[in-house]
XYZ file of C-alpha atoms in Angstrom:
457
model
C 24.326 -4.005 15.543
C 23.611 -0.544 13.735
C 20.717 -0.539 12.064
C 22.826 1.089 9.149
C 25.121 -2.137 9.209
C 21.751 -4.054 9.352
C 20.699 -2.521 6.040
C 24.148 -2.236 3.989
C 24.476 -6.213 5.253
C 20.691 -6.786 3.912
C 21.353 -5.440 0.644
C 24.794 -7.523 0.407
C 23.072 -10.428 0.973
C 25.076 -11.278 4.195
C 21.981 -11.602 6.863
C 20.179 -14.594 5.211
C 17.585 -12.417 4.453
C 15.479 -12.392 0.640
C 15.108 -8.786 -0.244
C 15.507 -9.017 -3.451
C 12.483 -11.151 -4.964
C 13.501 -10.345 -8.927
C 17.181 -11.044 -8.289
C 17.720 -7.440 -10.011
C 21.154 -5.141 -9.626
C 19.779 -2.292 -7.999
C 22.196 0.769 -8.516
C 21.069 2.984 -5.353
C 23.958 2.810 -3.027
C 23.538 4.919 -0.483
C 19.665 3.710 -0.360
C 18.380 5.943 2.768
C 19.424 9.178 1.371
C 16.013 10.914 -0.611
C 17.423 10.702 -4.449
C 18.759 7.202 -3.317
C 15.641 6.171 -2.279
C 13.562 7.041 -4.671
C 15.651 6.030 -7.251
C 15.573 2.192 -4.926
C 11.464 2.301 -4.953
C 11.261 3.325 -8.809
C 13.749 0.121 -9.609
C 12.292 -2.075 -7.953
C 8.674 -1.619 -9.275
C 10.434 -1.650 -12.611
C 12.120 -4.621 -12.333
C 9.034 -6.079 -11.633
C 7.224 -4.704 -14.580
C 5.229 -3.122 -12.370
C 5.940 0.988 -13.143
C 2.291 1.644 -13.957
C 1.477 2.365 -10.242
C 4.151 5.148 -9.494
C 3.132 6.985 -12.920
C 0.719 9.832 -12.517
C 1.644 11.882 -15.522
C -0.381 10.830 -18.478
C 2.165 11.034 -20.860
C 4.423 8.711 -19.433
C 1.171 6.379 -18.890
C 0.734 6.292 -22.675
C 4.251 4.391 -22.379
C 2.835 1.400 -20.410
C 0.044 0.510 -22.727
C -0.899 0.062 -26.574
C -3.299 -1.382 -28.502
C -5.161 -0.957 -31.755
C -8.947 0.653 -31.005
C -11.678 2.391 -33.405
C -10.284 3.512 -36.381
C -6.763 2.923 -35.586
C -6.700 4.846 -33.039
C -5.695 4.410 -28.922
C -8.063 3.617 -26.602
C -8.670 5.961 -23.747
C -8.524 2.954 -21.020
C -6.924 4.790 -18.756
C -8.319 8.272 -18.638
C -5.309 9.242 -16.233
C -5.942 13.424 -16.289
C -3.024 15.624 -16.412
C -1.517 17.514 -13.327
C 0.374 20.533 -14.319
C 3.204 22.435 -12.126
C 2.340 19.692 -9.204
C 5.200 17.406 -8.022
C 4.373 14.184 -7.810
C 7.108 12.881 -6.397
C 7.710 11.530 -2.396
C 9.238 14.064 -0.733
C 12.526 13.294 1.096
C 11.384 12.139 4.268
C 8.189 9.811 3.466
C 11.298 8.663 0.561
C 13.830 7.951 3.622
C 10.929 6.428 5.670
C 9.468 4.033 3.031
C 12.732 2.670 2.239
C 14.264 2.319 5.741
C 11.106 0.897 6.767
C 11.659 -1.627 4.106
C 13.932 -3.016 5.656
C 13.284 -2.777 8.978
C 9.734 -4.851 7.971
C 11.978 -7.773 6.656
C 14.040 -7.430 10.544
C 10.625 -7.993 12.061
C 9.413 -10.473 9.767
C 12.701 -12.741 9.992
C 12.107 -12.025 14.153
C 8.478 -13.647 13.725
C 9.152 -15.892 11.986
C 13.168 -17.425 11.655
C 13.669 -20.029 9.416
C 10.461 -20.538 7.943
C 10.037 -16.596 5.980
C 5.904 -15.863 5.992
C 4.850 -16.510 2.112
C 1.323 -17.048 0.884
C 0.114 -20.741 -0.233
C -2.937 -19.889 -2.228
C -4.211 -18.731 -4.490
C -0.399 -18.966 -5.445
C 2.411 -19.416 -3.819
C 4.484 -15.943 -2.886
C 6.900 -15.027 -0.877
C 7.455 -12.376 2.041
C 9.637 -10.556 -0.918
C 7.212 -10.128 -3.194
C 4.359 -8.906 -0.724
C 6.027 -6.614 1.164
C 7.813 -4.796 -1.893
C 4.356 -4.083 -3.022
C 2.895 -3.113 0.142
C 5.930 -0.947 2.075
C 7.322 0.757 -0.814
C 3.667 2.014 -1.753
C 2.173 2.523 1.494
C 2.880 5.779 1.828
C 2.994 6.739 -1.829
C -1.137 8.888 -1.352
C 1.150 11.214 0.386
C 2.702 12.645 -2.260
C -0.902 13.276 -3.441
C -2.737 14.215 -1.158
C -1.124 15.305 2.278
C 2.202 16.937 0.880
C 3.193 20.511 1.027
C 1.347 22.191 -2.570
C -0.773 18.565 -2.893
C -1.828 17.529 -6.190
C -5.108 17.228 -4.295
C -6.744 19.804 -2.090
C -9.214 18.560 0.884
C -12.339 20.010 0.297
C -14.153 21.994 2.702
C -17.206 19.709 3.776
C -17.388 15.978 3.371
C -21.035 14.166 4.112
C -21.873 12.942 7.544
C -23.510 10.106 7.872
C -27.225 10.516 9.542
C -27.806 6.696 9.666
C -27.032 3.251 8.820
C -30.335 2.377 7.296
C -30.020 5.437 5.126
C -26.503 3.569 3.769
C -28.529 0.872 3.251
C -30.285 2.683 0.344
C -28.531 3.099 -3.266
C -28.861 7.034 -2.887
C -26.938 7.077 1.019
C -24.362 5.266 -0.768
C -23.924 7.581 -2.783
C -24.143 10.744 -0.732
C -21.615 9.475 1.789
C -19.359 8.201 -1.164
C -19.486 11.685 -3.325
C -15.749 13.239 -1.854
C -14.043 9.524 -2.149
C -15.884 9.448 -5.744
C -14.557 12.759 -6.861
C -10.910 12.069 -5.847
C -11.180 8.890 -7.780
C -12.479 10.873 -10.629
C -9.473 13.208 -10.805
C -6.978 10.378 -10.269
C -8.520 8.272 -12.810
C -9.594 5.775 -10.912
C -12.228 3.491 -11.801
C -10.966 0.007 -10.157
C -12.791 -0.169 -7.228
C -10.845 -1.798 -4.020
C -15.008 -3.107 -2.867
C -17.329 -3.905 -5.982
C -16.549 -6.009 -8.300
C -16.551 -3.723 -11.486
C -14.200 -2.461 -13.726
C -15.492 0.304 -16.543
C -13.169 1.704 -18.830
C -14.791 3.979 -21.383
C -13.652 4.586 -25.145
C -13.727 8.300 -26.129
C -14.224 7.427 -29.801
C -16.335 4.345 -30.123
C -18.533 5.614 -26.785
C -19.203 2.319 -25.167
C -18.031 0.594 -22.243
C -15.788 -2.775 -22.598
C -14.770 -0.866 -26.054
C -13.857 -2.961 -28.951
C -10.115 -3.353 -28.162
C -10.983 -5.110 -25.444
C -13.498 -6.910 -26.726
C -11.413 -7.727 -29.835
C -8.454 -8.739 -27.597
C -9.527 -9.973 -23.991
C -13.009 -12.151 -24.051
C -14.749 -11.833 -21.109
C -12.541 -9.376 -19.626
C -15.312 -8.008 -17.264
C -15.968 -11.241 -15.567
C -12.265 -11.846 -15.321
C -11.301 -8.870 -13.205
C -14.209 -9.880 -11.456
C -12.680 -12.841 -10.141
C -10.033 -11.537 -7.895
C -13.488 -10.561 -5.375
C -14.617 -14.226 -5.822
C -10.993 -15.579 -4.696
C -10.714 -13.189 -2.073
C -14.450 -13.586 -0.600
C -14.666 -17.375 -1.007
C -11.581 -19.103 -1.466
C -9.438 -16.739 0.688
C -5.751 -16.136 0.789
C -3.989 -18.686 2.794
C -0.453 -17.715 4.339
C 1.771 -20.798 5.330
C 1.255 -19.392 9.066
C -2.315 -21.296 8.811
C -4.043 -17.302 8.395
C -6.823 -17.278 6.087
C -7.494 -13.598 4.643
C -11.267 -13.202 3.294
C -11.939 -9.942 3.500
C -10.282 -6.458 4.444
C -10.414 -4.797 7.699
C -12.684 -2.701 7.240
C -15.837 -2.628 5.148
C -16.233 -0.044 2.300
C -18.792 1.820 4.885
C -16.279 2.109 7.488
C -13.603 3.349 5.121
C -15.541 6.147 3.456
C -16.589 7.524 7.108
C -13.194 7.701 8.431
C -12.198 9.144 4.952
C -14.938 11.962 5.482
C -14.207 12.204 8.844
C -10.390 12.845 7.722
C -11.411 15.489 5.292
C -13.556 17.250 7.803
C -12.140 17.155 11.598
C -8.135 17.182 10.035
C -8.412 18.857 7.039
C -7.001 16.677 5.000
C -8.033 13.672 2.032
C -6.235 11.272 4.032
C -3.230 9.444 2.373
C -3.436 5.546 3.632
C -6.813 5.244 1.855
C -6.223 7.524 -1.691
C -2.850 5.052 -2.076
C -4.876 1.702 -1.430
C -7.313 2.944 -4.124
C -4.782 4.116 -6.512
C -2.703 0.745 -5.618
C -5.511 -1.458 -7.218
C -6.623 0.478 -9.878
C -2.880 0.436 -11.087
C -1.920 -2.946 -10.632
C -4.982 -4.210 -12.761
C -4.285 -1.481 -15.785
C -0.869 -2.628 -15.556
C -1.996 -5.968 -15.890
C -4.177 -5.083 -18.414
C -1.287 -2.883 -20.267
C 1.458 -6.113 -20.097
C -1.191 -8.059 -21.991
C -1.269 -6.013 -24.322
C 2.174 -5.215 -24.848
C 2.813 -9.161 -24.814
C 0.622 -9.360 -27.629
C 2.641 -6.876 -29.772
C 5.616 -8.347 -28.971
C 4.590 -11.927 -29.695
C 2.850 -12.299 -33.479
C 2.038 -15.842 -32.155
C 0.723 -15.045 -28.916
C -3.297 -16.739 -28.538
C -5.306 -13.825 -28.124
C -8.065 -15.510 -25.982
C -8.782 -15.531 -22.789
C -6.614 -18.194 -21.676
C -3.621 -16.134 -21.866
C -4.865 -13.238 -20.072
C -5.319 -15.300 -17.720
C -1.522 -16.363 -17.316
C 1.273 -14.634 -20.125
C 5.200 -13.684 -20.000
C 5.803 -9.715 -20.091
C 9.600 -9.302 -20.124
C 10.524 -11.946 -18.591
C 7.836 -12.165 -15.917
C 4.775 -14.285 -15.017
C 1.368 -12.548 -15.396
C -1.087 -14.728 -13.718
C -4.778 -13.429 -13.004
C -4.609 -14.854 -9.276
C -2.021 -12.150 -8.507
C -5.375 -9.936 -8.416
C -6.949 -10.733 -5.502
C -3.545 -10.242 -3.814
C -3.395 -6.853 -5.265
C -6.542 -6.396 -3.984
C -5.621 -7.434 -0.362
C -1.933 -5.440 0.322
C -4.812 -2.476 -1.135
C -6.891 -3.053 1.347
C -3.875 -3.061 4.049
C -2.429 0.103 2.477
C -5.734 1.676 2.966
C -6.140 0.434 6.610
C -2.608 1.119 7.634
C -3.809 5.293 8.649
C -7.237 4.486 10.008
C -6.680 4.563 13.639
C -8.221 3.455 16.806
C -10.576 6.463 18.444
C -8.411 8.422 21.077
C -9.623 9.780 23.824
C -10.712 12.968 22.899
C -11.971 12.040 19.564
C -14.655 10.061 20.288
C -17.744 12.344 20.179
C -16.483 13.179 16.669
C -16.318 9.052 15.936
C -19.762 8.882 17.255
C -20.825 11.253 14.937
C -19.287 9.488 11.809
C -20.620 6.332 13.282
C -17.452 4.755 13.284
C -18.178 2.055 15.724
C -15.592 -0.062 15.323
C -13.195 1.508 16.149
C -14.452 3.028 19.362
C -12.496 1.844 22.298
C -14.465 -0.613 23.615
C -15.308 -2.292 20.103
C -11.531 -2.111 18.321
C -9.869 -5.195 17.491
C -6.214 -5.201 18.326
C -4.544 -5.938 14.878
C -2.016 -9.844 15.637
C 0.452 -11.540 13.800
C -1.956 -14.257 13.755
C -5.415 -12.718 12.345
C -3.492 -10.474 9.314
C -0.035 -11.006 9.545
C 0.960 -8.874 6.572
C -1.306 -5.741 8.042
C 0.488 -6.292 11.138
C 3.813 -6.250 10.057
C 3.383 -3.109 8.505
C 1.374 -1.652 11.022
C 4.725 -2.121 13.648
C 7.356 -1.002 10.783
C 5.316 2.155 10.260
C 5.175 3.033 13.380
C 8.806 2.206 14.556
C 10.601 2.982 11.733
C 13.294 5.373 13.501
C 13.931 8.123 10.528
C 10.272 9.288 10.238
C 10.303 9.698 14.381
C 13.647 11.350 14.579
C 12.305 13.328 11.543
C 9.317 14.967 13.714
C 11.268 15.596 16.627
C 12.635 19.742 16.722
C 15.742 19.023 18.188
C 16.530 16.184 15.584
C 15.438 17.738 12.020
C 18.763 18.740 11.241
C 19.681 14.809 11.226
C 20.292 12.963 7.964
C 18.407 9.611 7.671
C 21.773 7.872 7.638
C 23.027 9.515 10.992
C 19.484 8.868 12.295
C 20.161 5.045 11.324
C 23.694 5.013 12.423
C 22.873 5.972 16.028
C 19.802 3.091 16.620
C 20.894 -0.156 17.573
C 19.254 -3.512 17.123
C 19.536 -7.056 17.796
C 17.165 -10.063 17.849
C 17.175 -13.624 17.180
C 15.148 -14.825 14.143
C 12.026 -16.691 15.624
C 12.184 -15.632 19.135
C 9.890 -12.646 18.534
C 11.568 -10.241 20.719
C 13.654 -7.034 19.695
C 16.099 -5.249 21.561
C 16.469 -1.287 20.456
C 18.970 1.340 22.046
C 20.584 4.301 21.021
C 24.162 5.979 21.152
C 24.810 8.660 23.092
C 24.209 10.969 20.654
C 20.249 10.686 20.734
C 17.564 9.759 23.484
C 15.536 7.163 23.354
C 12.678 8.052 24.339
C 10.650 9.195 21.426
C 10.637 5.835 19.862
C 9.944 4.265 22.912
C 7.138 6.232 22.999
C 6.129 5.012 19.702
C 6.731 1.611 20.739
C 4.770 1.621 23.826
C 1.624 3.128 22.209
C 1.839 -0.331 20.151
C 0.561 -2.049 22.827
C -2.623 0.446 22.681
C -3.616 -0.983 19.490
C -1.831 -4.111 18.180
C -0.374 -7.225 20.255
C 2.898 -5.939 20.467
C 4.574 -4.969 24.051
C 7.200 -3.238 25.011
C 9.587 -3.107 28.341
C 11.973 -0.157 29.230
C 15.125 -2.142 29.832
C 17.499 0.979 31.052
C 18.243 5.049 30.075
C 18.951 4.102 26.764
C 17.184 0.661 25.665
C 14.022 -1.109 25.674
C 12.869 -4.705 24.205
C 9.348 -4.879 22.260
C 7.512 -8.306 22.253
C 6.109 -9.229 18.995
């Protein structure tokens, strides 16, 4: 079928697919055009309670959070910093691309896995819905950022090169390496890391850390945003697949290099990494915020640690074990752009002493190992608008013509996806794409003719 008709029959519920994990009336209609999309991404994080994360202008922050501080007056937990004459916003093809892909991630995910849809069983059961909302329609959301023409954020002109891995070792290597990804934090107000355990919002009128709103309102909220790094270390997320999730990817040390390496050899803070940071630091302070607007809302509600731990915020469940599953789609946003040395890169990997992913050390990313991190590693790279979109000879191509001339067809469960193309387009670049799957995930792909091949997943 069209992928078009795959989409519009998606959204009308007539493919047996769940989309739609809040059941919500979303009003985009035409959802792969750019207003139309963004409109779909902001909706859906809404309808989830869950705007804080798309919200860099400080004003509009102040609208996601209240409580009574020092003096009657508002805490300044979330130290977001104005950005003047920057836009903000996704611009019209990362908008087209994030919500096409979408839904081409729930295609792949019903081919994977038919009639039993991917969900997670602990720390709490979710479904495929609910993770890959989070994760696709924020992936590429640093880009906007950081990577965009006029970015909010500018690389700088040097990052720190590593000179050893003993000197990481050592609390001031740390910090030398960590100084660009530190500063970029700084200006986007981030102070959740994705890697320590530590969360240290700062009160501009009483002066001291853990001020005495949240003191007053959240006992022991410190060691309870700590917790998400104890579930995720020790107990693990479990998907029904039998996958057990402990840690991400990469290590903290690993991400920082490539992140420096980004700024330096590319020129450019890259955009996987900034979003997985700004992802988590979000999702907690709009915890954080939904607790506290529960509380005004409710006279009666028990301010005590108990119900932080698991409240109602317009009509949704706030439970503290969503955390460490906040903290894991971060970590697969932030992984998604850190790619596998190529050949010509690898002096400058040596240099950053990014061993793992040299050629000879890289781990292929399965369905089996991270199944979430390799779903969206084979929607990102195959979803067709973004391709089309780079080609010359196809810019002047809406998303919806780009959609309307790809064809797909599968079988839920079989694991095996059949793409062609109308005359009006070739085929080969996302072939191309397609094939250099095989280069770093578990995917494969066979040419089956001029105008169709068939990818193994």
């Amino acid at each position: 079928m069209q992928y078009s008709t795959f989409i519009n029959n998606t959204i009308e519920n007539q493919t047996g697919i769940d989309w739609n994990y809040y059941g919500t009336y979303i009003t985009a209609k035409d959802v792969i055009s750019p207003a139309e999309s963004r409109e779909f991404i902001r909706q859906y994080f809404e309808a989830g309670a869950k705007g804080l994360p798309l919200v860099l202008d400080p004003i509009e922050a102040n609208k996601f959070f209240c409580c009574s501080c020092h003096r009657g007056r508002k805490c300044d937990l979330f130290q977001i910093p104005a950005f003047e004459n920057h836009d903000v916003t996704l611009p019209d093809d990362r908008a087209t691309h994030t919500v096409s892909g979408f839904f081409l991630g729930l295609l792949i995910e019903n081919c994977l896995t038919g009639n039993t849809p991917l969900g997670l069983r602990a720390p709490l059961w979710l479904p495929f819905s609910y993770l890959w909302f989070l994760t696709f329609l924020y992936h590429d959301y640093g880009y906007c950022i950081t990577e965009r023409e006029h970015a909010l954020l500018q690389a700088p002109a040097r990052a720190p090169i590593p000179t050893s891995n003993d000197l990481w070792r050592s609390k001031a290597g740390r910090r030398f390496e960590y100084a660009e990804l530190e500063q970029v934090k700084r200006k986007l107000g981030i102070n959740v890391s994705l890697f320590s355990p530590s969360w240290q919002p700062s009160c501009r009128y009483c002066g001291r850390e853990n001020c005495c709103a949240v003191r007053k309102n959240v006992h022991c909220l410190g060691r309870l945003i700590k917790k998400p790094y104890t579930i995720f270390k020790n107990s693990g997320l479990r998907f029904n697949t039998g996958t057990e999730i402990r840690r991400h990817r990469y290590t903290s040390t690993d991400t920082i290099r490539y992140f420096n390496y980004c700024i330096n050899v590319w020129g450019k803070i890259d955009h996987g990494i900034t979003g997985g940071f700004l992802f988590y630091d979000r999702m907690v302070k709009n915890y954080v915020s939904a607790y506290f607007l529960a509380l005004k809302e409710d006279r009666a509600f028990q301010i005590d640690a108990a119900s932080f731990r698991n409240f109602i915020y317009m009509g949704k469940r706030f439970c503290i074990k969503q955390l460490p599953v906040f903290l894991y789609i971060a970590g697969c946003i932030a992984a998604h752009n850190i790619w596998k040395q190529s050949e010509d890169q690898r002096e400058e990997y040596e240099r950053y002493l990014l061993n793992v992913l040299l050629a000879e050390n890289y781990k292929n990313i399965t369905f089996e190992e991270d199944p979430l991190l390799y779903i969206l590693a084979l929607t990102d790279t195959l979803e067709p608008t973004k391709i089309y979109n780079q080609q010359k000879e196809y810019q002047g191509l809406t998303a919806r013509e780009v959609a309307n001339a790809i064809y797909v067809d599968y079988t839920p469960g079989t694991r095996k996806i059949q793409f062609s193309v109308s005359p009006d387009i070739s085929i080969d670049p996302l072939y191309k794409k397609a094939k250099g799957l095989e280069n770093w995930t578990s995917a494969q792909c066979v040419m089956l003719g001029k105008d169709a091949f068939e990818i193994f997943i």
